[in-house]
PDB file of C-alpha atoms and ligand atoms in Angstrom:
ATOM      1  CA  UNK A 199     -12.640 -56.486  63.616  1.00 95.00           C
ATOM      2  CA  UNK A 200     -13.946 -59.902  62.541  1.00 97.00           C
ATOM      3  CA  UNK A 201     -11.529 -62.792  62.929  1.00 97.00           C
ATOM      4  CA  UNK A 202     -12.206 -65.980  61.021  1.00 97.00           C
ATOM      5  CA  UNK A 203     -10.411 -69.177  61.933  1.00 97.00           C
ATOM      6  CA  UNK A 204      -9.910 -71.793  59.261  1.00 97.00           C
ATOM      7  CA  UNK A 205      -8.604 -75.277  59.824  1.00 97.00           C
ATOM      8  CA  UNK A 206      -5.474 -74.962  57.700  1.00 98.00           C
ATOM      9  CA  UNK A 207      -3.722 -72.908  55.038  1.00 98.00           C
ATOM     10  CA  UNK A 208      -5.868 -74.250  52.195  1.00 98.00           C
ATOM     11  CA  UNK A 209      -9.126 -73.427  53.956  1.00 98.00           C
ATOM     12  CA  UNK A 210      -7.781 -70.019  55.011  1.00 98.00           C
ATOM     13  CA  UNK A 211      -6.783 -69.239  51.424  1.00 98.00           C
ATOM     14  CA  UNK A 212     -10.183 -70.268  50.112  1.00 98.00           C
ATOM     15  CA  UNK A 213     -11.941 -68.035  52.608  1.00 98.00           C
ATOM     16  CA  UNK A 214      -9.732 -65.059  51.771  1.00 98.00           C
ATOM     17  CA  UNK A 215     -10.346 -65.671  48.060  1.00 98.00           C
ATOM     18  CA  UNK A 216     -14.083 -65.792  48.739  1.00 98.00           C
ATOM     19  CA  UNK A 217     -13.958 -62.367  50.345  1.00 98.00           C
ATOM     20  CA  UNK A 218     -11.909 -60.898  47.482  1.00 98.00           C
ATOM     21  CA  UNK A 219     -14.117 -62.477  44.828  1.00 98.00           C
ATOM     22  CA  UNK A 220     -17.260 -61.145  46.510  1.00 98.00           C
ATOM     23  CA  UNK A 221     -15.837 -57.646  46.152  1.00 98.00           C
ATOM     24  CA  UNK A 222     -14.969 -58.148  42.508  1.00 98.00           C
ATOM     25  CA  UNK A 223     -18.409 -59.580  41.742  1.00 98.00           C
ATOM     26  CA  UNK A 224     -20.281 -56.811  43.558  1.00 98.00           C
ATOM     27  CA  UNK A 225     -18.089 -54.021  42.162  1.00 98.00           C
ATOM     28  CA  UNK A 226     -16.270 -55.232  39.035  1.00 98.00           C
ATOM     29  CA  UNK A 227     -14.215 -52.022  38.736  1.00 98.00           C
ATOM     30  CA  UNK A 228     -13.170 -52.081  42.385  1.00 98.00           C
ATOM     31  CA  UNK A 229      -9.671 -51.059  43.450  1.00 98.00           C
ATOM     32  CA  UNK A 230      -7.881 -53.949  45.125  1.00 98.00           C
ATOM     33  CA  UNK A 231      -4.850 -53.202  47.263  1.00 98.00           C
ATOM     34  CA  UNK A 232      -2.646 -56.282  46.884  1.00 98.00           C
ATOM     35  CA  UNK A 233       0.212 -57.854  48.806  1.00 98.00           C
ATOM     36  CA  UNK A 234       3.078 -60.189  47.985  1.00 97.00           C
ATOM     37  CA  UNK A 235       4.708 -62.651  50.404  1.00 94.00           C
ATOM     38  CA  UNK A 236       3.994 -66.325  50.911  1.00 95.00           C
ATOM     39  CA  UNK A 237       0.687 -66.031  52.765  1.00 98.00           C
ATOM     40  CA  UNK A 238      -1.585 -64.718  49.964  1.00 98.00           C
ATOM     41  CA  UNK A 239      -0.299 -67.140  47.306  1.00 98.00           C
ATOM     42  CA  UNK A 240      -2.997 -69.724  48.071  1.00 98.00           C
ATOM     43  CA  UNK A 241      -5.736 -67.096  47.770  1.00 98.00           C
ATOM     44  CA  UNK A 242      -4.332 -65.941  44.416  1.00 99.00           C
ATOM     45  CA  UNK A 243      -4.298 -69.576  43.223  1.00 98.00           C
ATOM     46  CA  UNK A 244      -7.920 -70.005  44.236  1.00 98.00           C
ATOM     47  CA  UNK A 245      -8.952 -66.786  42.461  1.00 98.00           C
ATOM     48  CA  UNK A 246      -7.120 -67.943  39.313  1.00 98.00           C
ATOM     49  CA  UNK A 247      -8.995 -71.241  39.509  1.00 98.00           C
ATOM     50  CA  UNK A 248     -12.377 -69.498  39.761  1.00 98.00           C
ATOM     51  CA  UNK A 249     -11.384 -67.226  36.859  1.00 98.00           C
ATOM     52  CA  UNK A 250     -10.575 -70.288  34.722  1.00 98.00           C
ATOM     53  CA  UNK A 251     -13.906 -71.851  35.655  1.00 98.00           C
ATOM     54  CA  UNK A 252     -15.659 -68.702  34.414  1.00 97.00           C
ATOM     55  CA  UNK A 253     -16.930 -67.725  37.859  1.00 96.00           C
ATOM     56  CA  UNK A 254     -14.949 -64.525  38.089  1.00 98.00           C
ATOM     57  CA  UNK A 255     -13.587 -61.785  35.826  1.00 98.00           C
ATOM     58  CA  UNK A 256     -11.092 -59.069  36.625  1.00 98.00           C
ATOM     59  CA  UNK A 257     -11.534 -57.275  33.291  1.00 98.00           C
ATOM     60  CA  UNK A 258     -12.574 -54.027  34.969  1.00 98.00           C
ATOM     61  CA  UNK A 259     -10.681 -54.416  38.233  1.00 98.00           C
ATOM     62  CA  UNK A 260      -7.870 -52.042  39.159  1.00 98.00           C
ATOM     63  CA  UNK A 261      -5.056 -52.941  41.534  1.00 98.00           C
ATOM     64  CA  UNK A 262      -2.405 -51.148  43.550  1.00 98.00           C
ATOM     65  CA  UNK A 263       0.315 -53.109  45.293  1.00 98.00           C
ATOM     66  CA  UNK A 264       1.659 -52.261  48.691  1.00 98.00           C
ATOM     67  CA  UNK A 265       5.355 -52.178  48.032  1.00 98.00           C
ATOM     68  CA  UNK A 266       8.434 -52.825  45.929  1.00 97.00           C
ATOM     69  CA  UNK A 267      12.169 -53.138  46.515  1.00 95.00           C
ATOM     70  CA  UNK A 268      14.225 -50.120  45.462  1.00 96.00           C
ATOM     71  CA  UNK A 269      16.718 -51.071  42.760  1.00 93.00           C
ATOM     72  CA  UNK A 270      15.027 -54.192  41.375  1.00 95.00           C
ATOM     73  CA  UNK A 271      13.712 -54.187  37.822  1.00 94.00           C
ATOM     74  CA  UNK A 272      10.226 -55.585  37.120  1.00 96.00           C
ATOM     75  CA  UNK A 273      11.977 -58.539  35.460  1.00 96.00           C
ATOM     76  CA  UNK A 274      14.070 -59.431  38.505  1.00 94.00           C
ATOM     77  CA  UNK A 275      12.653 -62.672  39.877  1.00 94.00           C
ATOM     78  CA  UNK A 276      12.528 -61.254  43.401  1.00 93.00           C
ATOM     79  CA  UNK A 277      10.844 -57.992  42.467  1.00 96.00           C
ATOM     80  CA  UNK A 278       7.293 -57.666  43.675  1.00 97.00           C
ATOM     81  CA  UNK A 279       6.134 -56.758  40.136  1.00 98.00           C
ATOM     82  CA  UNK A 280       7.543 -60.099  38.958  1.00 98.00           C
ATOM     83  CA  UNK A 281       5.843 -61.867  41.880  1.00 97.00           C
ATOM     84  CA  UNK A 282       2.480 -60.349  41.025  1.00 98.00           C
ATOM     85  CA  UNK A 283       2.786 -61.187  37.322  1.00 98.00           C
ATOM     86  CA  UNK A 284       3.809 -64.789  37.934  1.00 98.00           C
ATOM     87  CA  UNK A 285       1.508 -65.539  40.870  1.00 98.00           C
ATOM     88  CA  UNK A 286      -1.586 -63.686  39.735  1.00 98.00           C
ATOM     89  CA  UNK A 287      -1.793 -61.136  36.912  1.00 98.00           C
ATOM     90  CA  UNK A 288      -0.442 -63.374  34.112  1.00 98.00           C
ATOM     91  CA  UNK A 289      -3.186 -65.926  34.830  1.00 98.00           C
ATOM     92  CA  UNK A 290      -6.272 -63.704  34.926  1.00 98.00           C
ATOM     93  CA  UNK A 291      -7.909 -61.164  32.624  1.00 98.00           C
ATOM     94  CA  UNK A 292      -6.892 -58.017  34.528  1.00 98.00           C
ATOM     95  CA  UNK A 293      -5.709 -55.345  32.057  1.00 98.00           C
ATOM     96  CA  UNK A 294      -1.958 -54.712  32.463  1.00 98.00           C
ATOM     97  CA  UNK A 295      -2.565 -50.957  32.485  1.00 98.00           C
ATOM     98  CA  UNK A 296      -4.895 -51.403  35.448  1.00 98.00           C
ATOM     99  CA  UNK A 297      -2.215 -53.006  37.630  1.00 98.00           C
ATOM    100  CA  UNK A 298       0.096 -50.800  39.648  1.00 98.00           C
ATOM    101  CA  UNK A 299       3.214 -51.639  41.649  1.00 98.00           C
ATOM    102  CA  UNK A 300       5.676 -48.952  42.829  1.00 98.00           C
ATOM    103  CA  UNK A 301       8.509 -48.571  40.308  1.00 97.00           C
ATOM    104  CA  UNK A 302      11.639 -50.044  41.866  1.00 95.00           C
ATOM    105  CA  UNK A 303      13.810 -48.420  39.214  1.00 97.00           C
ATOM    106  CA  UNK A 304      12.417 -44.898  39.596  1.00 96.00           C
ATOM    107  CA  UNK A 305      15.287 -42.392  39.308  1.00 95.00           C
ATOM    108  CA  UNK A 306      13.714 -40.322  42.048  1.00 95.00           C
ATOM    109  CA  UNK A 307      12.051 -42.729  44.497  1.00 93.00           C
ATOM    110  CA  UNK A 308      10.638 -39.893  46.623  1.00 94.00           C
ATOM    111  CA  UNK A 309       8.906 -38.362  43.594  1.00 96.00           C
ATOM    112  CA  UNK A 310       7.685 -41.841  42.604  1.00 97.00           C
ATOM    113  CA  UNK A 311       6.204 -42.278  46.094  1.00 97.00           C
ATOM    114  CA  UNK A 312       4.378 -38.933  45.830  1.00 97.00           C
ATOM    115  CA  UNK A 313       3.062 -39.945  42.392  1.00 98.00           C
ATOM    116  CA  UNK A 314       1.865 -43.263  43.836  1.00 98.00           C
ATOM    117  CA  UNK A 315      -0.161 -41.434  46.479  1.00 98.00           C
ATOM    118  CA  UNK A 316      -1.708 -39.313  43.751  1.00 98.00           C
ATOM    119  CA  UNK A 317      -2.458 -42.435  41.712  1.00 98.00           C
ATOM    120  CA  UNK A 318      -4.323 -43.994  44.654  1.00 98.00           C
ATOM    121  CA  UNK A 319      -6.356 -40.791  45.018  1.00 98.00           C
ATOM    122  CA  UNK A 320      -7.041 -40.642  41.270  1.00 98.00           C
ATOM    123  CA  UNK A 321      -8.334 -44.208  41.390  1.00 98.00           C
ATOM    124  CA  UNK A 322     -10.813 -43.090  44.042  1.00 98.00           C
ATOM    125  CA  UNK A 323      -9.073 -44.825  46.940  1.00 98.00           C
ATOM    126  CA  UNK A 324      -8.718 -48.514  47.770  1.00 98.00           C
ATOM    127  CA  UNK A 325     -11.881 -50.581  48.184  1.00 98.00           C
ATOM    128  CA  UNK A 326     -10.263 -53.664  49.708  1.00 98.00           C
ATOM    129  CA  UNK A 327      -6.675 -53.834  50.952  1.00 98.00           C
ATOM    130  CA  UNK A 328      -5.180 -57.298  51.309  1.00 99.00           C
ATOM    131  CA  UNK A 329      -2.388 -57.530  53.900  1.00 98.00           C
ATOM    132  CA  UNK A 330       0.010 -60.112  55.207  1.00 98.00           C
ATOM    133  CA  UNK A 331       1.887 -59.446  58.433  1.00 97.00           C
ATOM    134  CA  UNK A 332       5.584 -59.781  59.211  1.00 93.00           C
ATOM    135  CA  UNK A 333       6.950 -61.489  62.339  1.00 92.00           C
ATOM    136  CA  UNK A 334       7.691 -58.051  63.796  1.00 91.00           C
ATOM    137  CA  UNK A 335       4.175 -56.824  62.998  1.00 95.00           C
ATOM    138  CA  UNK A 336       5.126 -54.973  59.838  1.00 93.00           C
ATOM    139  CA  UNK A 337       2.469 -54.319  57.212  1.00 97.00           C
ATOM    140  CA  UNK A 338       3.737 -53.469  53.763  1.00 96.00           C
ATOM    141  CA  UNK A 339       7.289 -52.424  54.601  1.00 93.00           C
ATOM    142  CA  UNK A 340       6.124 -50.280  57.526  1.00 94.00           C
ATOM    143  CA  UNK A 341       8.586 -51.468  60.115  1.00 90.00           C
ATOM    144  CA  UNK A 342       8.362 -51.030  63.894  1.00 91.00           C
ATOM    145  CA  UNK A 343       8.845 -47.402  64.877  1.00 90.00           C
ATOM    146  CA  UNK A 344       7.677 -45.930  61.542  1.00 84.00           C
ATOM    147  CA  UNK A 345       5.252 -43.046  61.941  1.00 85.00           C
ATOM    148  CA  UNK A 346       1.612 -43.988  61.500  1.00 91.00           C
ATOM    149  CA  UNK A 347       0.957 -40.730  59.591  1.00 93.00           C
ATOM    150  CA  UNK A 348       3.060 -41.584  56.537  1.00 94.00           C
ATOM    151  CA  UNK A 349       1.773 -42.194  53.031  1.00 97.00           C
ATOM    152  CA  UNK A 350       3.867 -43.980  50.376  1.00 98.00           C
ATOM    153  CA  UNK A 351       7.527 -43.459  51.246  1.00 97.00           C
ATOM    154  CA  UNK A 352      10.969 -44.953  50.982  1.00 96.00           C
ATOM    155  CA  UNK A 353      12.154 -47.115  53.885  1.00 93.00           C
ATOM    156  CA  UNK A 354      15.316 -48.770  55.104  1.00 90.00           C
ATOM    157  CA  UNK A 355      14.497 -52.404  55.808  1.00 87.00           C
ATOM    158  CA  UNK A 356      14.833 -53.747  59.344  1.00 80.00           C
ATOM    159  CA  UNK A 357      17.508 -56.416  59.863  1.00 88.00           C
ATOM    160  CA  UNK A 358      14.788 -58.932  60.767  1.00 81.00           C
ATOM    161  CA  UNK A 359      13.033 -58.270  57.446  1.00 79.00           C
ATOM    162  CA  UNK A 360      16.286 -58.654  55.520  1.00 90.00           C
ATOM    163  CA  UNK A 361      16.845 -61.950  57.370  1.00 90.00           C
ATOM    164  CA  UNK A 362      13.305 -63.146  56.611  1.00 81.00           C
ATOM    165  CA  UNK A 363      13.606 -62.278  52.923  1.00 82.00           C
ATOM    166  CA  UNK A 364      17.146 -63.613  52.478  1.00 89.00           C
ATOM    167  CA  UNK A 365      15.694 -67.058  51.688  1.00 89.00           C
ATOM    168  CA  UNK A 366      14.500 -65.702  48.346  1.00 86.00           C
ATOM    169  CA  UNK A 367      17.935 -64.402  47.262  1.00 90.00           C
ATOM    170  CA  UNK A 368      21.218 -66.155  46.517  1.00 90.00           C
ATOM    171  CA  UNK A 369      22.697 -64.570  49.633  1.00 91.00           C
ATOM    172  CA  UNK A 370      21.724 -62.111  52.382  1.00 93.00           C
ATOM    173  CA  UNK A 371      23.994 -59.513  50.749  1.00 92.00           C
ATOM    174  CA  UNK A 372      21.769 -59.482  47.673  1.00 91.00           C
ATOM    175  CA  UNK A 373      18.626 -58.491  49.572  1.00 92.00           C
ATOM    176  CA  UNK A 374      17.919 -54.833  48.765  1.00 94.00           C
ATOM    177  CA  UNK A 375      18.261 -52.528  51.765  1.00 94.00           C
ATOM    178  CA  UNK A 376      15.540 -50.101  50.714  1.00 94.00           C
ATOM    179  CA  UNK A 377      11.968 -50.337  49.556  1.00 96.00           C
ATOM    180  CA  UNK A 378       9.047 -48.153  48.642  1.00 97.00           C
ATOM    181  CA  UNK A 379       5.918 -48.863  50.582  1.00 97.00           C
ATOM    182  CA  UNK A 380       2.445 -47.523  51.002  1.00 98.00           C
ATOM    183  CA  UNK A 381       2.348 -45.929  54.413  1.00 97.00           C
ATOM    184  CA  UNK A 382       0.082 -46.825  57.280  1.00 97.00           C
ATOM    185  CA  UNK A 383      -2.020 -43.812  56.346  1.00 97.00           C
ATOM    186  CA  UNK A 384      -2.718 -45.206  52.849  1.00 98.00           C
ATOM    187  CA  UNK A 385      -3.602 -48.565  54.372  1.00 98.00           C
ATOM    188  CA  UNK A 386      -5.881 -47.045  56.999  1.00 98.00           C
ATOM    189  CA  UNK A 387      -7.800 -45.044  54.390  1.00 98.00           C
ATOM    190  CA  UNK A 388      -8.739 -48.221  52.481  1.00 98.00           C
ATOM    191  CA  UNK A 389     -12.483 -48.794  52.846  1.00 98.00           C
ATOM    192  CA  UNK A 390     -12.020 -52.417  53.889  1.00 98.00           C
ATOM    193  CA  UNK A 391      -8.984 -54.401  54.984  1.00 98.00           C
ATOM    194  CA  UNK A 392      -8.420 -58.150  54.767  1.00 98.00           C
ATOM    195  CA  UNK A 393      -5.482 -59.579  56.731  1.00 98.00           C
ATOM    196  CA  UNK A 394      -4.253 -63.108  56.036  1.00 98.00           C
ATOM    197  CA  UNK A 395      -2.106 -64.939  58.583  1.00 98.00           C
ATOM    198  CA  UNK A 396      -0.885 -68.502  58.608  1.00 98.00           C
ATOM    199  CA  UNK A 397       1.348 -70.716  60.690  1.00 98.00           C
ATOM    200  CA  UNK A 398       2.484 -71.151  64.277  1.00 98.00           C
ATOM    201  CA  UNK A 399       5.340 -68.701  63.719  1.00 97.00           C
ATOM    202  CA  UNK A 400       2.777 -65.887  63.417  1.00 98.00           C
ATOM    203  CA  UNK A 401       0.765 -66.804  66.538  1.00 98.00           C
ATOM    204  CA  UNK A 402       2.697 -64.545  68.925  1.00 98.00           C
ATOM    205  CA  UNK A 403       2.671 -61.426  66.750  1.00 98.00           C
ATOM    206  CA  UNK A 404      -0.989 -61.938  65.811  1.00 98.00           C
ATOM    207  CA  UNK A 405      -1.818 -61.838  69.522  1.00 97.00           C
ATOM    208  CA  UNK A 406       0.290 -58.710  70.089  1.00 97.00           C
ATOM    209  CA  UNK A 407      -1.128 -56.935  67.052  1.00 98.00           C
ATOM    210  CA  UNK A 408      -4.786 -57.596  67.687  1.00 96.00           C
ATOM    211  CA  UNK A 409      -4.981 -57.711  71.507  1.00 94.00           C
ATOM    212  CA  UNK A 410      -1.989 -55.645  72.574  1.00 96.00           C
ATOM    213  CA  UNK A 411      -1.672 -51.871  72.786  1.00 97.00           C
ATOM    214  CA  UNK A 412      -1.837 -49.821  69.577  1.00 97.00           C
ATOM    215  CA  UNK A 413       1.750 -48.717  69.087  1.00 97.00           C
ATOM    216  CA  UNK A 414       4.107 -47.920  66.192  1.00 95.00           C
ATOM    217  CA  UNK A 415       6.338 -50.647  67.693  1.00 96.00           C
ATOM    218  CA  UNK A 416       3.776 -53.140  66.311  1.00 97.00           C
ATOM    219  CA  UNK A 417       2.642 -51.495  63.069  1.00 97.00           C
ATOM    220  CA  UNK A 418      -0.280 -53.900  62.487  1.00 98.00           C
ATOM    221  CA  UNK A 419      -1.757 -52.918  65.865  1.00 98.00           C
ATOM    222  CA  UNK A 420      -3.133 -49.750  64.211  1.00 98.00           C
ATOM    223  CA  UNK A 421      -5.614 -51.997  62.417  1.00 98.00           C
ATOM    224  CA  UNK A 422      -7.548 -52.234  65.687  1.00 98.00           C
ATOM    225  CA  UNK A 423      -8.649 -48.651  64.991  1.00 98.00           C
ATOM    226  CA  UNK A 424      -9.913 -49.294  61.440  1.00 98.00           C
ATOM    227  CA  UNK A 425     -13.710 -49.627  61.208  1.00 98.00           C
ATOM    228  CA  UNK A 426     -13.793 -52.560  58.764  1.00 98.00           C
ATOM    229  CA  UNK A 427     -11.054 -55.170  59.182  1.00 98.00           C
ATOM    230  CA  UNK A 428     -11.432 -58.878  58.549  1.00 98.00           C
ATOM    231  CA  UNK A 429      -8.663 -61.220  59.657  1.00 98.00           C
ATOM    232  CA  UNK A 430      -8.567 -64.672  58.126  1.00 98.00           C
ATOM    233  CA  UNK A 431      -6.138 -67.097  59.658  1.00 98.00           C
ATOM    234  CA  UNK A 432      -5.494 -70.754  60.161  1.00 98.00           C
ATOM    235  CA  UNK A 433      -5.708 -72.485  63.525  1.00 97.00           C
ATOM    236  CA  UNK A 434      -1.923 -72.402  64.001  1.00 98.00           C
ATOM    237  CA  UNK A 435      -1.722 -68.620  63.589  1.00 98.00           C
ATOM    238  CA  UNK A 436      -4.785 -67.864  65.690  1.00 97.00           C
ATOM    239  CA  UNK A 437      -4.542 -70.287  68.607  1.00 96.00           C
ATOM    240  CA  UNK A 438      -2.822 -67.817  70.965  1.00 96.00           C
ATOM    241  CA  UNK A 439      -5.527 -65.229  70.259  1.00 95.00           C
ATOM    242  CA  UNK A 440      -8.164 -67.833  71.059  1.00 93.00           C
ATOM    243  CA  UNK A 441      -6.334 -68.815  74.276  1.00 93.00           C
ATOM    244  CA  UNK A 442      -6.215 -65.127  75.245  1.00 91.00           C
ATOM    245  CA  UNK A 443     -10.018 -65.066  75.083  1.00 90.00           C
ATOM    246  CA  UNK A 444     -10.609 -63.486  71.663  1.00 89.00           C
ATOM    247  CA  UNK A 445     -13.878 -64.518  70.005  1.00 89.00           C
ATOM    248  CA  UNK A 446     -13.190 -66.158  66.668  1.00 92.00           C
ATOM    249  CA  UNK A 447     -15.722 -66.844  63.939  1.00 91.00           C
ATOM    250  CA  UNK A 448     -15.637 -70.396  62.611  1.00 80.00           C
TER     251      UNK A 448
HETATM  252  C1  LIG C  70       4.148 -57.976  51.049  1.00 63.23           C
HETATM  253  C2  LIG C  70       4.347 -57.214  52.260  1.00 63.23           C
HETATM  254  C3  LIG C  70       4.787 -57.807  53.548  1.00 63.23           C
HETATM  255  C4  LIG C  70       4.285 -59.217  53.807  1.00 63.23           C
HETATM  256  C5  LIG C  70       4.787 -59.727  55.147  1.00 63.23           C
HETATM  257  C6  LIG C  70       4.342 -61.149  55.416  1.00 63.23           C
HETATM  258  O1  LIG C  70       3.759 -57.134  49.967  1.00 63.23           O
HETATM  259  O2  LIG C  70       4.161 -56.062  52.183  1.00 63.23           O
HETATM  260  O3  LIG C  70       4.377 -56.955  54.579  1.00 63.23           O
HETATM  261  O4  LIG C  70       2.890 -59.220  53.777  1.00 63.23           O
HETATM  262  O5  LIG C  70       6.188 -59.670  55.185  1.00 63.23           O
HETATM  263  O6  LIG C  70       4.965 -61.990  54.513  1.00 63.23           O
HETATM  264  P1  LIG C  70       4.628 -63.539  54.449  1.00 63.23           P
HETATM  265  O7  LIG C  70       3.231 -63.642  53.910  1.00 63.23           O
HETATM  266  O8  LIG C  70       5.634 -64.105  53.490  1.00 63.23           O
HETATM  267  O9  LIG C  70       4.748 -64.068  55.834  1.00 63.23           O
END
C-alpha cells in the first residue's frame, strides 16, 4: 500500500486525477471502477479540465460504478447515475453505452446484481477502482459486518450512512433504505485500487482501516490485503496515520 499525502483537498484531487489519467493514457480502453460522494468530485473536475485542454480522451474508456440507491430513477437528482452524469460523464467524451451504474429501478434487484457481476466479468474485470471511504469504514455500500466474500448485492443501509446522506435529501425520511453495491469481492479483484480521503473527520477511520486489524467491522481494512492499493489523502485526513508511525509519500 502506497500512501500519498497532499497538502489540501485541491492537491489531493490533482494527484488522484493524475493517477487516473495515467491509466487512461496508457490503456485508453481501460475499465475504471468509479465512485460517487463528495471526495472524488475534485478529481473529476480536474480530469474534465484536462479533457477540455485536449490532454486526455475517454473515447474508448469503459466505466462501472460502485453503487446505486434502490428505488431512485437515473433522473432523480440524488441518484448516483445522475451524480455521475452531472459531475463527470456529461463533460467528457466517454460513450454513454460504455458507462455502467447499477439500475436503481430494476424490478428484480437481486437479478440486476447478478447481471452486474456478469457485466464486470464480460468487461474483463476492473483495471483501476476508485474508492472513497465512509466514516464507519464502508467502501461502496459495504457496511460494517457485511461478509467480505460478497459480489454485487442488495444492502440495507446503516443508520450512520442514512444520517450522513440525509444532507442531500429534503429530509432524512427521503433517504432510500436500500442500495445495490459491488461487494468487497468485486473491489478486491480490481487490478489496482485508488482510495481518496479528505478532511479531519476521516482521520480516525483512516487510521483504523489502514493500521488496525483486518475485520468486516471496518470494511476498508480488507484493502490492506490487496497487492496494489494507492491511498491519496490530504494532511487533515492522514495526520493520525502519520502520528501512528506510518510512512507517507510526499
Ligand atoms: C460512493 C460510495 C461511498 C462513498 C463514501 C465516502 O459511491 O460508494 O462509499 O465513497 O460514503 O463518501 P464521501 O466521499 O462523501 O465522504
